[in-house]
Tab-separated table of C-alpha atoms and ligand atoms in Angstrom:
chain	number	residue	atom	x	y	z
A	52	MET	CA	-0.057	-0.221	0.481
A	53	ARG	CA	1.333	3.513	-1.187
A	54	ILE	CA	0.134	6.460	0.167
A	55	ASP	CA	0.881	10.245	-0.329
A	56	MET	CA	0.503	13.235	2.239
A	57	ASN	CA	1.042	16.633	1.053
A	58	LYS	CA	-0.094	18.117	4.931
A	59	LYS	CA	2.081	17.939	7.813
A	60	VAL	CA	-0.278	16.890	10.485
A	61	LEU	CA	-0.392	14.075	12.629
A	62	VAL	CA	-1.180	10.921	10.719
A	63	ALA	CA	-3.347	7.744	11.725
A	64	PHE	CA	-4.054	5.342	9.956
A	65	ALA	CA	-7.018	2.901	9.407
A	66	ALA	CA	-7.533	0.908	12.027
A	67	SER	CA	-9.054	-1.499	9.690
A	68	VAL	CA	-5.362	-2.292	8.366
A	69	LEU	CA	-3.533	-1.956	11.543
A	70	SER	CA	-6.116	-2.916	14.323
A	71	ALA	CA	-5.159	-4.820	17.655
A	72	GLY	CA	-4.794	-4.161	21.541
A	73	MET	CA	-2.037	-3.013	23.418
A	74	SER	CA	0.325	-4.873	25.507
A	75	ALA	CA	1.669	-3.526	28.828
A	76	GLN	CA	3.899	-0.357	27.722
A	77	SER	CA	7.100	1.079	29.055
A	78	VAL	CA	7.639	4.570	27.705
A	79	TYR	CA	11.343	5.256	28.569
A	80	PRO	CA	11.414	5.565	24.979
A	81	GLY	CA	10.442	2.154	23.533
A	82	GLN	CA	9.609	-1.039	24.879
A	83	HIS	CA	12.588	-3.021	26.103
A	84	HIS	CA	10.451	-5.984	26.646
A	85	GLY	CA	11.181	-8.457	29.466
A	86	LYS	CA	13.725	-5.670	31.181
A	87	MET	CA	11.312	-3.420	33.207
A	88	LYS	CA	9.947	-5.584	36.674
A	89	ILE	CA	8.093	-2.388	37.331
A	90	GLU	CA	6.113	-1.181	34.144
A	91	THR	CA	4.283	1.639	33.878
A	92	VAL	CA	0.938	1.615	35.588
A	93	ALA	CA	0.278	4.640	34.465
A	94	PRO	CA	-2.664	5.088	31.308
A	95	VAL	CA	-0.673	5.371	28.205
A	96	SER	CA	-2.093	7.185	24.628
A	97	VAL	CA	0.600	5.806	22.573
A	98	ALA	CA	4.007	4.145	22.497
A	99	SER	CA	7.042	4.666	21.100
A	100	PHE	CA	8.760	1.863	19.039
A	101	ASP	CA	12.214	0.816	20.429
A	102	LEU	CA	14.711	2.454	18.513
A	103	LYS	CA	16.259	-0.924	17.106
A	104	ASP	CA	12.983	-1.126	15.245
A	105	VAL	CA	13.343	2.076	13.074
A	106	ARG	CA	16.307	2.802	10.700
A	107	LEU	CA	16.808	6.142	8.822
A	108	LEU	CA	16.940	6.037	5.343
A	109	PRO	CA	19.541	8.868	3.118
A	110	SER	CA	19.009	12.226	4.780
A	111	ARG	CA	20.719	15.083	6.541
A	112	PHE	CA	19.554	13.567	9.850
A	113	ARG	CA	21.546	10.133	9.270
A	114	ASP	CA	24.721	12.021	7.866
A	115	ASN	CA	24.673	13.429	10.987
A	116	MET	CA	24.677	10.015	12.490
A	117	LEU	CA	27.223	8.831	10.432
A	118	ARG	CA	29.698	11.825	11.701
A	119	ASP	CA	28.433	11.520	15.232
A	120	SER	CA	29.571	7.920	15.284
A	121	ALA	CA	32.645	8.588	13.446
A	122	TRP	CA	33.820	10.976	15.727
A	123	MET	CA	32.505	8.426	18.824
A	124	VAL	CA	34.674	5.424	17.242
A	125	SER	CA	37.420	7.638	16.736
A	126	LEU	CA	37.723	8.154	20.638
A	127	ASP	CA	40.350	5.197	22.388
A	128	VAL	CA	38.732	3.690	24.975
A	129	ASN	CA	41.866	3.545	26.743
A	130	ARG	CA	41.768	7.252	26.728
A	131	LEU	CA	37.959	7.410	27.706
A	132	LEU	CA	39.194	5.070	30.906
A	133	HIS	CA	42.300	6.913	32.127
A	134	SER	CA	40.510	9.312	34.670
A	135	PHE	CA	39.011	6.677	36.601
A	136	ARG	CA	41.789	4.408	36.013
A	137	THR	CA	44.036	7.129	37.401
A	138	ASN	CA	41.475	7.699	40.549
A	139	ALA	CA	41.769	4.153	41.232
A	140	GLY	CA	45.312	3.644	40.562
A	141	VAL	CA	44.846	0.838	38.433
A	142	PHE	CA	46.273	0.591	35.079
A	143	ALA	CA	45.993	-0.655	31.431
A	144	GLY	CA	48.927	-2.653	30.552
A	145	ARG	CA	49.862	-4.294	27.115
A	146	GLU	CA	51.111	-7.585	28.355
A	147	GLY	CA	51.292	-6.743	31.858
A	148	GLY	CA	53.646	-3.550	30.650
A	149	TYR	CA	53.491	0.052	30.976
A	150	MET	CA	51.012	1.616	28.073
A	151	THR	CA	50.786	5.769	27.708
A	152	VAL	CA	47.776	6.822	27.085
A	153	LYS	CA	47.637	10.810	25.903
A	154	LYS	CA	45.063	12.382	28.101
A	155	LEU	CA	41.485	14.055	26.575
A	156	GLY	CA	41.527	18.068	27.356
A	157	GLY	CA	38.866	20.164	28.355
A	158	TRP	CA	36.200	19.029	31.079
A	159	GLU	CA	38.222	15.889	30.500
A	160	SER	CA	40.813	17.220	31.937
A	161	LEU	CA	42.382	15.502	35.029
A	162	ASP	CA	42.156	18.355	36.982
A	163	CYS	CA	38.173	19.230	36.156
A	164	GLU	CA	35.782	18.274	38.145
A	165	LEU	CA	33.057	17.363	35.879
A	166	ARG	CA	35.230	14.536	34.619
A	167	GLY	CA	34.671	11.444	33.444
A	168	HIS	CA	30.650	12.492	32.206
A	169	THR	CA	31.325	11.938	28.714
A	170	THR	CA	31.979	8.506	29.528
A	171	GLY	CA	28.783	7.778	30.940
A	172	HIS	CA	27.084	9.638	27.566
A	173	LEU	CA	29.160	7.421	25.618
A	174	LEU	CA	27.783	4.648	27.001
A	175	SER	CA	24.618	5.903	26.153
A	176	ALA	CA	25.338	7.139	22.750
A	177	PHE	CA	27.045	3.459	21.834
A	178	GLY	CA	24.075	1.732	23.024
A	179	LEU	CA	22.248	3.998	20.997
A	180	MET	CA	23.944	4.000	18.456
A	181	TYR	CA	23.605	-0.213	18.722
A	182	ALA	CA	20.348	-0.263	18.161
A	183	ALA	CA	19.920	2.794	15.489
A	184	THR	CA	22.348	1.057	13.061
A	185	GLY	CA	23.110	-2.911	14.315
A	186	SER	CA	26.760	-2.287	13.864
A	187	GLU	CA	28.955	-4.284	16.226
A	188	ILE	CA	31.144	-1.814	16.498
A	189	PHE	CA	29.437	-0.079	18.569
A	190	LYS	CA	28.111	-3.071	21.015
A	191	LEU	CA	32.191	-3.455	21.205
A	192	LYS	CA	33.198	0.034	22.628
A	193	GLY	CA	30.721	-0.134	24.961
A	194	ASP	CA	31.352	-3.962	25.834
A	195	SER	CA	34.828	-2.490	26.488
A	196	LEU	CA	33.746	0.442	28.566
A	197	VAL	CA	31.912	-1.707	30.484
A	198	ASN	CA	34.610	-4.281	31.547
A	199	GLY	CA	37.563	-1.630	31.936
A	200	LEU	CA	34.344	0.284	34.588
A	201	GLU	CA	33.787	-3.103	35.847
A	202	GLU	CA	37.592	-2.972	37.548
A	203	VAL	CA	37.857	0.228	38.306
A	204	GLN	CA	34.711	-0.029	40.496
A	205	LYS	CA	35.988	-3.564	42.055
A	206	ALA	CA	39.692	-1.550	42.854
A	207	LEU	CA	37.547	1.001	44.157
A	208	LYS	CA	35.499	-1.526	46.586
A	209	GLY	CA	32.217	-0.702	47.785
A	210	GLY	CA	30.434	0.523	45.126
A	211	TYR	CA	31.455	3.534	44.212
A	212	LEU	CA	32.339	4.147	40.027
A	213	SER	CA	34.345	7.704	39.365
A	214	ALA	CA	36.832	9.356	37.504
A	215	TYR	CA	37.550	11.516	40.880
A	216	PRO	CA	37.703	10.331	44.597
A	217	GLU	CA	34.704	9.839	46.638
A	218	GLU	CA	35.655	12.901	48.190
A	219	LEU	CA	34.001	15.375	46.072
A	220	ILE	CA	30.583	13.459	47.173
A	221	HIS	CA	31.695	14.565	50.936
A	222	ARG	CA	32.503	18.149	50.248
A	223	ASN	CA	28.989	17.758	48.605
A	224	MET	CA	27.385	16.927	51.635
A	225	GLN	CA	28.923	19.173	53.652
A	226	GLY	CA	27.675	22.476	51.683
A	227	LYS	CA	31.369	23.259	50.787
A	228	GLY	CA	32.329	24.221	47.104
A	229	VAL	CA	32.456	21.617	43.930
A	230	TRP	CA	30.780	22.044	40.991
A	231	ALA	CA	28.233	18.802	40.515
A	232	PRO	CA	29.296	15.569	41.691
A	233	TRP	CA	26.427	13.858	41.045
A	234	TYR	CA	25.492	15.280	38.313
A	235	THR	CA	28.522	13.787	36.749
A	236	LEU	CA	28.103	10.008	38.783
A	237	HIS	CA	24.442	10.389	37.000
A	238	LYS	CA	25.739	10.603	33.281
A	239	LEU	CA	27.133	7.761	34.205
A	240	PHE	CA	24.389	5.685	36.256
A	241	SER	CA	22.276	6.525	33.057
A	242	GLY	CA	25.063	5.330	30.512
A	243	LEU	CA	25.040	1.806	32.067
A	244	ILE	CA	20.978	1.207	31.660
A	245	ASP	CA	21.282	2.388	28.753
A	246	GLN	CA	23.793	-0.132	28.113
A	247	TYR	CA	21.732	-2.840	29.729
A	248	LEU	CA	18.663	-1.838	27.974
A	249	TYR	CA	19.694	-0.628	24.580
A	250	ALA	CA	22.682	-3.090	23.987
A	251	ASP	CA	21.638	-6.171	26.367
A	252	ASN	CA	24.952	-5.581	28.404
A	253	ARG	CA	24.089	-7.396	31.434
A	254	THR	CA	27.711	-6.791	32.983
A	255	ALA	CA	26.524	-3.014	33.122
A	256	LEU	CA	23.480	-3.989	34.917
A	257	GLU	CA	25.390	-5.233	37.540
A	258	VAL	CA	27.991	-2.402	37.989
A	259	VAL	CA	24.946	-0.397	37.788
A	260	THR	CA	23.084	-1.679	41.084
A	261	ARG	CA	26.556	-1.852	42.975
A	262	MET	CA	26.951	1.878	42.864
A	263	GLY	CA	22.666	2.149	43.367
A	264	ASP	CA	23.945	-0.203	46.798
A	265	TRP	CA	26.254	2.183	47.281
A	266	ALA	CA	24.879	5.126	47.090
A	267	TYR	CA	21.919	4.080	49.542
A	268	ASN	CA	24.557	2.514	52.173
A	269	LYS	CA	26.201	6.288	52.154
A	270	LEU	CA	22.732	8.517	51.588
A	271	LYS	CA	20.660	5.851	54.148
A	272	PRO	CA	22.193	7.364	57.240
A	273	LEU	CA	21.943	11.544	56.381
A	274	SER	CA	20.207	13.764	58.366
A	275	GLU	CA	17.094	15.790	56.513
A	276	GLU	CA	19.564	19.063	57.107
A	277	THR	CA	22.030	17.629	54.864
A	278	ARG	CA	19.735	16.153	52.451
A	279	ARG	CA	18.783	19.708	52.123
A	280	LEU	CA	21.920	20.778	51.926
A	281	MET	CA	23.451	18.546	49.780
A	282	ILE	CA	20.823	18.620	46.506
A	283	ARG	CA	21.258	22.391	46.256
A	284	ASN	CA	23.797	21.654	43.957
A	285	GLU	CA	23.261	20.715	40.427
A	286	PHE	CA	22.380	16.582	40.321
A	287	GLY	CA	21.158	16.282	37.106
A	288	GLY	CA	18.307	13.349	36.149
A	289	VAL	CA	20.255	11.276	38.973
A	290	ASN	CA	16.813	10.734	40.698
A	291	GLU	CA	15.244	9.636	36.801
A	292	SER	CA	17.927	7.094	36.535
A	293	PHE	CA	16.991	5.864	40.244
A	294	TYR	CA	13.162	5.213	39.197
A	295	ASN	CA	14.540	3.463	36.270
A	296	LEU	CA	16.852	1.116	38.119
A	297	TYR	CA	14.003	0.810	40.529
A	298	ALA	CA	11.612	-0.057	36.920
A	299	ILE	CA	14.386	-2.824	36.008
A	300	THR	CA	15.318	-4.389	38.970
A	301	GLY	CA	11.744	-3.956	41.039
A	302	GLU	CA	13.999	-3.013	44.025
A	303	GLU	CA	12.057	-0.677	46.454
A	304	ARG	CA	15.815	0.870	47.715
A	305	TYR	CA	16.388	2.269	44.305
A	306	GLN	CA	12.979	4.375	44.434
A	307	TRP	CA	14.125	5.470	47.968
A	308	LEU	CA	16.516	7.021	46.293
A	309	ALA	CA	14.965	8.798	43.890
A	310	GLU	CA	12.479	10.164	46.184
A	311	TYR	CA	15.522	11.053	48.420
A	312	PHE	CA	16.506	13.095	45.269
A	313	TYR	CA	13.196	15.604	45.423
A	314	HIS	CA	14.267	18.765	45.493
A	315	ASN	CA	11.848	20.406	47.514
A	316	ASP	CA	12.180	24.177	46.459
A	317	VAL	CA	12.414	23.451	43.013
A	318	ILE	CA	9.768	21.075	42.623
A	319	ASP	CA	6.794	22.467	45.427
A	320	PRO	CA	6.471	25.812	43.215
A	321	LEU	CA	5.655	23.787	40.643
A	322	LYS	CA	2.688	21.066	42.119
A	323	GLU	CA	0.938	24.686	42.887
A	324	GLN	CA	1.287	25.899	39.188
A	325	ARG	CA	3.300	28.842	40.108
A	326	ASP	CA	6.056	29.819	37.596
A	327	ASP	CA	8.859	30.691	39.852
A	328	LEU	CA	11.557	30.222	37.867
A	329	GLY	CA	13.214	33.556	38.176
A	330	THR	CA	17.257	33.088	37.292
A	331	LYS	CA	17.781	29.716	38.387
A	332	HIS	CA	19.826	27.436	35.975
A	333	THR	CA	17.760	25.804	32.995
A	334	ASN	CA	19.963	22.081	32.525
A	335	THR	CA	19.667	22.267	36.394
A	336	PHE	CA	15.843	22.464	36.711
A	337	ILE	CA	14.370	20.741	33.394
A	338	PRO	CA	15.734	17.073	34.490
A	339	LYS	CA	14.382	17.329	37.249
A	340	VAL	CA	10.963	17.489	36.238
A	341	LEU	CA	11.869	13.960	34.303
A	342	ALA	CA	12.472	12.436	37.100
A	343	GLU	CA	8.813	13.413	38.487
A	344	ALA	CA	7.371	12.480	34.836
A	345	ARG	CA	8.593	8.971	35.331
A	346	HIS	CA	7.622	9.121	39.101
A	347	TYR	CA	3.975	9.256	37.390
A	348	GLU	CA	3.935	6.685	34.732
A	349	LEU	CA	5.801	4.105	37.602
A	350	THR	CA	3.130	4.768	40.841
A	351	GLN	CA	0.174	6.948	38.361
A	352	ASN	CA	0.779	9.785	41.196
A	353	GLU	CA	-1.269	12.782	39.725
A	354	THR	CA	0.668	15.442	41.825
A	355	SER	CA	3.395	14.361	39.583
A	356	ARG	CA	1.889	14.277	36.425
A	357	LYS	CA	0.073	17.604	36.539
A	358	LEU	CA	3.170	19.399	37.561
A	359	SER	CA	5.253	17.875	34.333
A	360	GLU	CA	2.394	19.105	32.238
A	361	TYR	CA	1.987	22.224	34.272
A	362	PHE	CA	5.865	22.714	33.596
A	363	TRP	CA	6.154	21.766	29.964
A	364	HIS	CA	3.063	24.905	28.993
A	365	ALA	CA	5.706	26.832	31.216
A	366	MET	CA	8.704	26.253	29.307
A	367	ILE	CA	6.878	26.094	25.627
A	368	ASP	CA	4.620	29.266	26.040
A	369	HIS	CA	6.375	31.691	28.452
A	370	HIS	CA	10.449	30.301	28.139
A	371	THR	CA	11.270	28.945	24.509
A	372	TYR	CA	12.716	31.114	21.755
A	373	ALA	CA	11.133	30.783	18.368
A	374	PRO	CA	13.713	28.046	17.342
A	375	GLY	CA	12.741	25.402	19.975
A	376	CYS	CA	15.851	26.502	22.315
A	377	SER	CA	15.897	28.371	26.080
A	378	SER	CA	17.731	29.659	28.068
A	379	ASP	CA	20.185	33.209	27.836
A	380	LYS	CA	23.916	32.581	29.109
A	381	GLU	CA	22.146	28.997	30.871
A	382	HIS	CA	19.875	30.449	32.801
A	383	PHE	CA	15.785	31.332	33.178
A	384	PHE	CA	15.120	35.348	32.534
A	385	ASP	CA	11.986	37.562	33.066
A	386	PRO	CA	9.521	36.318	29.638
A	387	LYS	CA	8.510	40.315	29.412
A	388	LYS	CA	12.283	41.146	28.363
A	389	PHE	CA	13.047	38.548	25.611
A	390	SER	CA	14.248	41.288	23.367
A	391	GLN	CA	16.790	41.816	25.958
A	392	HIS	CA	17.864	38.290	26.007
A	393	LEU	CA	19.217	37.513	22.580
A	394	THR	CA	22.438	36.938	22.786
A	395	GLY	CA	25.372	35.250	21.328
A	396	TYR	CA	24.553	32.596	24.293
A	397	THR	CA	21.232	31.519	23.845
A	398	GLY	CA	19.911	28.213	24.306
A	399	GLU	CA	21.887	26.131	25.757
A	400	THR	CA	22.157	22.555	23.979
A	401	CYS	CA	21.570	20.521	27.066
A	402	CYS	CA	17.915	22.647	27.614
A	403	THR	CA	16.423	21.335	24.126
A	404	TYR	CA	18.356	17.649	24.966
A	405	ASN	CA	16.046	17.515	27.945
A	406	MET	CA	13.173	19.555	27.098
A	407	LEU	CA	12.727	16.871	23.595
A	408	LYS	CA	13.224	13.806	26.141
A	409	LEU	CA	10.233	15.061	28.545
A	410	SER	CA	8.312	16.133	25.187
A	411	ARG	CA	8.650	11.944	24.349
A	412	HIS	CA	7.300	11.480	27.506
A	413	LEU	CA	4.206	13.344	27.443
A	414	PHE	CA	3.039	12.692	24.248
A	415	CYS	CA	2.969	9.177	25.347
A	416	TRP	CA	0.694	9.790	27.947
A	417	THR	CA	-1.739	12.275	25.414
A	418	GLY	CA	-1.160	11.811	21.777
A	419	ASP	CA	-1.430	15.975	21.695
A	420	SER	CA	0.023	17.085	18.424
A	421	SER	CA	1.353	20.835	20.305
A	422	ILE	CA	3.922	18.458	21.796
A	423	ALA	CA	4.761	16.375	18.419
A	424	ASP	CA	4.763	20.107	16.731
A	425	TYR	CA	7.273	21.828	19.510
A	426	TYR	CA	9.376	18.716	18.654
A	427	GLU	CA	9.913	18.730	14.839
A	428	ARG	CA	10.272	22.603	15.887
A	429	ALA	CA	13.123	22.167	18.141
A	430	LEU	CA	14.518	19.382	16.253
A	431	TYR	CA	14.724	20.616	13.025
A	432	ASN	CA	15.689	24.204	14.118
A	433	HIS	CA	18.290	23.477	17.185
A	434	ILE	CA	19.087	20.098	17.493
A	435	LEU	CA	19.866	18.883	13.500
A	436	GLY	CA	21.998	22.843	13.138
A	437	GLN	CA	23.799	21.677	16.401
A	438	GLN	CA	26.336	19.697	14.533
A	439	ASP	CA	28.866	21.558	11.726
A	440	PRO	CA	28.240	19.025	8.531
A	441	GLU	CA	31.762	20.259	7.673
A	442	THR	CA	33.441	18.616	10.815
A	443	GLY	CA	30.837	16.745	12.959
A	444	MET	CA	31.786	19.355	16.181
A	445	VAL	CA	29.132	20.389	18.207
A	446	ALA	CA	27.983	23.560	19.592
A	447	TYR	CA	27.113	24.205	22.819
A	448	PHE	CA	24.680	27.537	22.372
A	449	LEU	CA	22.264	28.530	19.770
A	450	PRO	CA	23.260	32.718	19.564
A	451	LEU	CA	20.696	34.579	18.987
A	452	LEU	CA	22.484	37.800	18.607
A	453	SER	CA	22.126	39.076	15.567
A	454	GLY	CA	25.688	38.937	13.588
A	455	SER	CA	27.064	36.302	16.149
A	456	HIS	CA	28.073	32.991	15.037
A	457	LYS	CA	27.831	29.511	16.191
A	458	LEU	CA	31.180	27.886	18.667
A	459	TYR	CA	32.277	24.401	17.607
A	460	SER	CA	33.817	21.904	20.015
A	461	THR	CA	37.076	20.315	19.268
A	462	LYS	CA	37.066	16.498	18.588
A	463	GLU	CA	39.631	16.402	22.446
A	464	ASN	CA	39.790	19.430	24.253
A	465	SER	CA	36.331	20.626	24.906
A	466	PHE	CA	33.828	17.694	25.884
A	467	TRP	CA	31.521	20.424	27.287
A	468	CYS	CA	28.190	19.286	28.472
A	469	CYS	CA	26.675	19.325	25.501
A	470	VAL	CA	29.319	17.479	23.497
A	471	GLY	CA	28.484	14.590	25.848
A	472	SER	CA	24.802	15.236	25.590
A	473	GLY	CA	25.597	15.797	21.552
A	474	PHE	CA	26.580	12.344	20.934
A	475	GLU	CA	23.388	11.162	21.923
A	476	ASN	CA	21.654	13.746	19.780
A	477	HIS	CA	22.380	12.752	17.211
A	478	ALA	CA	22.425	8.585	17.297
A	479	LYS	CA	18.643	8.506	18.545
A	480	TYR	CA	16.593	10.494	15.587
A	481	GLY	CA	14.424	7.345	15.242
A	482	GLU	CA	13.225	7.356	18.401
A	483	ALA	CA	10.254	9.836	18.136
A	484	ILE	CA	9.497	9.484	13.808
A	485	TYR	CA	6.865	6.785	14.735
A	486	TYR	CA	4.435	6.275	17.763
A	487	HIS	CA	1.536	3.820	17.800
A	488	ASN	CA	-1.673	2.554	19.503
A	489	ASP	CA	-4.262	0.184	19.126
A	490	GLN	CA	-5.786	2.571	16.456
A	491	GLY	CA	-2.547	2.319	14.248
A	492	ILE	CA	0.250	4.108	13.784
A	493	TYR	CA	1.412	8.438	14.129
A	494	VAL	CA	3.618	9.707	12.011
A	495	ASN	CA	4.940	12.403	13.767
A	496	LEU	CA	8.118	13.655	12.030
A	497	PHE	CA	8.773	13.604	8.338
A	498	ILE	CA	12.570	12.041	7.879
A	499	PRO	CA	13.212	9.288	5.276
A	500	SER	CA	13.308	5.871	8.038
A	501	GLN	CA	11.545	2.928	7.676
A	502	VAL	CA	9.808	1.352	10.603
A	503	ASN	CA	9.424	-2.679	11.077
A	504	TRP	CA	6.319	-3.066	13.747
A	505	ARG	CA	7.173	-6.938	14.773
A	506	GLU	CA	3.066	-7.593	16.327
A	507	LYS	CA	1.985	-6.677	13.220
A	508	GLY	CA	4.172	-8.589	10.752
A	509	LEU	CA	4.880	-4.977	8.413
A	510	THR	CA	7.147	-2.702	7.516
A	511	LEU	CA	6.196	1.197	6.397
A	512	SER	CA	9.188	3.256	4.763
A	513	GLN	CA	8.935	7.024	4.661
A	514	GLU	CA	10.725	8.894	1.780
A	515	THR	CA	10.837	12.631	1.655
A	516	ASN	CA	13.148	15.284	1.310
A	517	PHE	CA	10.795	17.371	3.642
A	518	PRO	CA	11.086	20.622	4.414
A	519	ALA	CA	12.195	21.184	0.955
A	520	ASN	CA	9.675	19.643	-0.537
A	521	GLU	CA	5.763	19.525	1.796
A	522	THR	CA	5.146	15.743	1.000
A	523	THR	CA	6.089	12.659	2.292
A	524	GLN	CA	5.636	8.899	0.948
A	525	LEU	CA	4.727	5.580	2.962
A	526	SER	CA	5.115	2.631	1.814
A	527	ILE	CA	3.434	-0.598	3.803
A	528	ARG	CA	5.168	-3.707	2.966
A	529	ARG	CA	3.701	-7.269	4.922
B	179	ZN	ZN1	25.541	21.408	27.676
């Protein structure tokens, strides 16, 4: 069957062709059959396909993915493990001898307190890229990283795993100056979970549960006063990872950890539907809501749903620039003064990366086309253009000041946060093109691709050169 469409709208195909009921869905994104002990209990309108069932066909998106994957593969595993091994006193040897490792620069320098975050992002990105392409090179790179990290974890003892000493966590607990140790650990938690979910790496699951146990033992005895002091510091989406670890293992101590990082000062105003964003650090804020979204999915807590939806609308209606990005110099500002915030430092890419994540959750709950419209706007205007088509390097900001220019990373001496999330951005375009429910299939993005709907035994192919042309052509094969 071939269908031509010339209107950019959500399309649900005829139920007569594709009808059948929905099974229990996990919306973290994709279904990951058999890997979740705690399934989503919240009602779901639509579900995404697993990334491994979607393949990109030639397009600018696929070009970005290929440049991203070439960069990822060029980064030597021993270099990515070097700061971890140094922290643990473990050294990589060749036939028992000493091996010199050329050190990475930028935020991966040995004196940078965020060191190791890129390795976490790459664990995710290798998993995503393996699912998106089926190419063994990404599986091998991910496996090598996980094996190296397991060795480091054993040497550090007690389940702790990081590229910096535990002392940074202690400083955080005491309210002393330190960059963001839990933020950095979150990248490892998330990366190891993704290695399990997307690349079926069982060792990664063992390593990350030991990290979770370490965190539980560390935080359980602390006072409420210490907790509140500690979580004032940026901790990324570590609570979202704990919810995911709880969903995978069914172990309630990980749910306890997720709730431990509930940030009262930030989330309580959202419960009251109050936009209290002020001049807060934007990318510190968004992942806290991602955890609330996950909380709703696993417990059907209505308060978490309402505040997540309120926040999404507050962001899109009041705090988002035309291209779909947010933040000026990484912070919120008075939305009545937008014109004063067209600077060279607008639109931190990590903020859009996280807003797209939140949008995927909300779209699964509601199937609301306005969420899909935002997704498309931000993906085309910001994420697709984050990467330099000449070199494959990526930008931190999307500058909106007239006459300003994008500043791209270097290959081995930047490793900003947006480089880390950037590795993931260009590996997972396939995640949000198609959704499905018992009424049919949704084509949310006009991106040349093919989706294999296993339960129905059919393949849908999409050919388009949108936005140059307004049409797309869909072919269905049983
Ligand atoms: Zn960033």
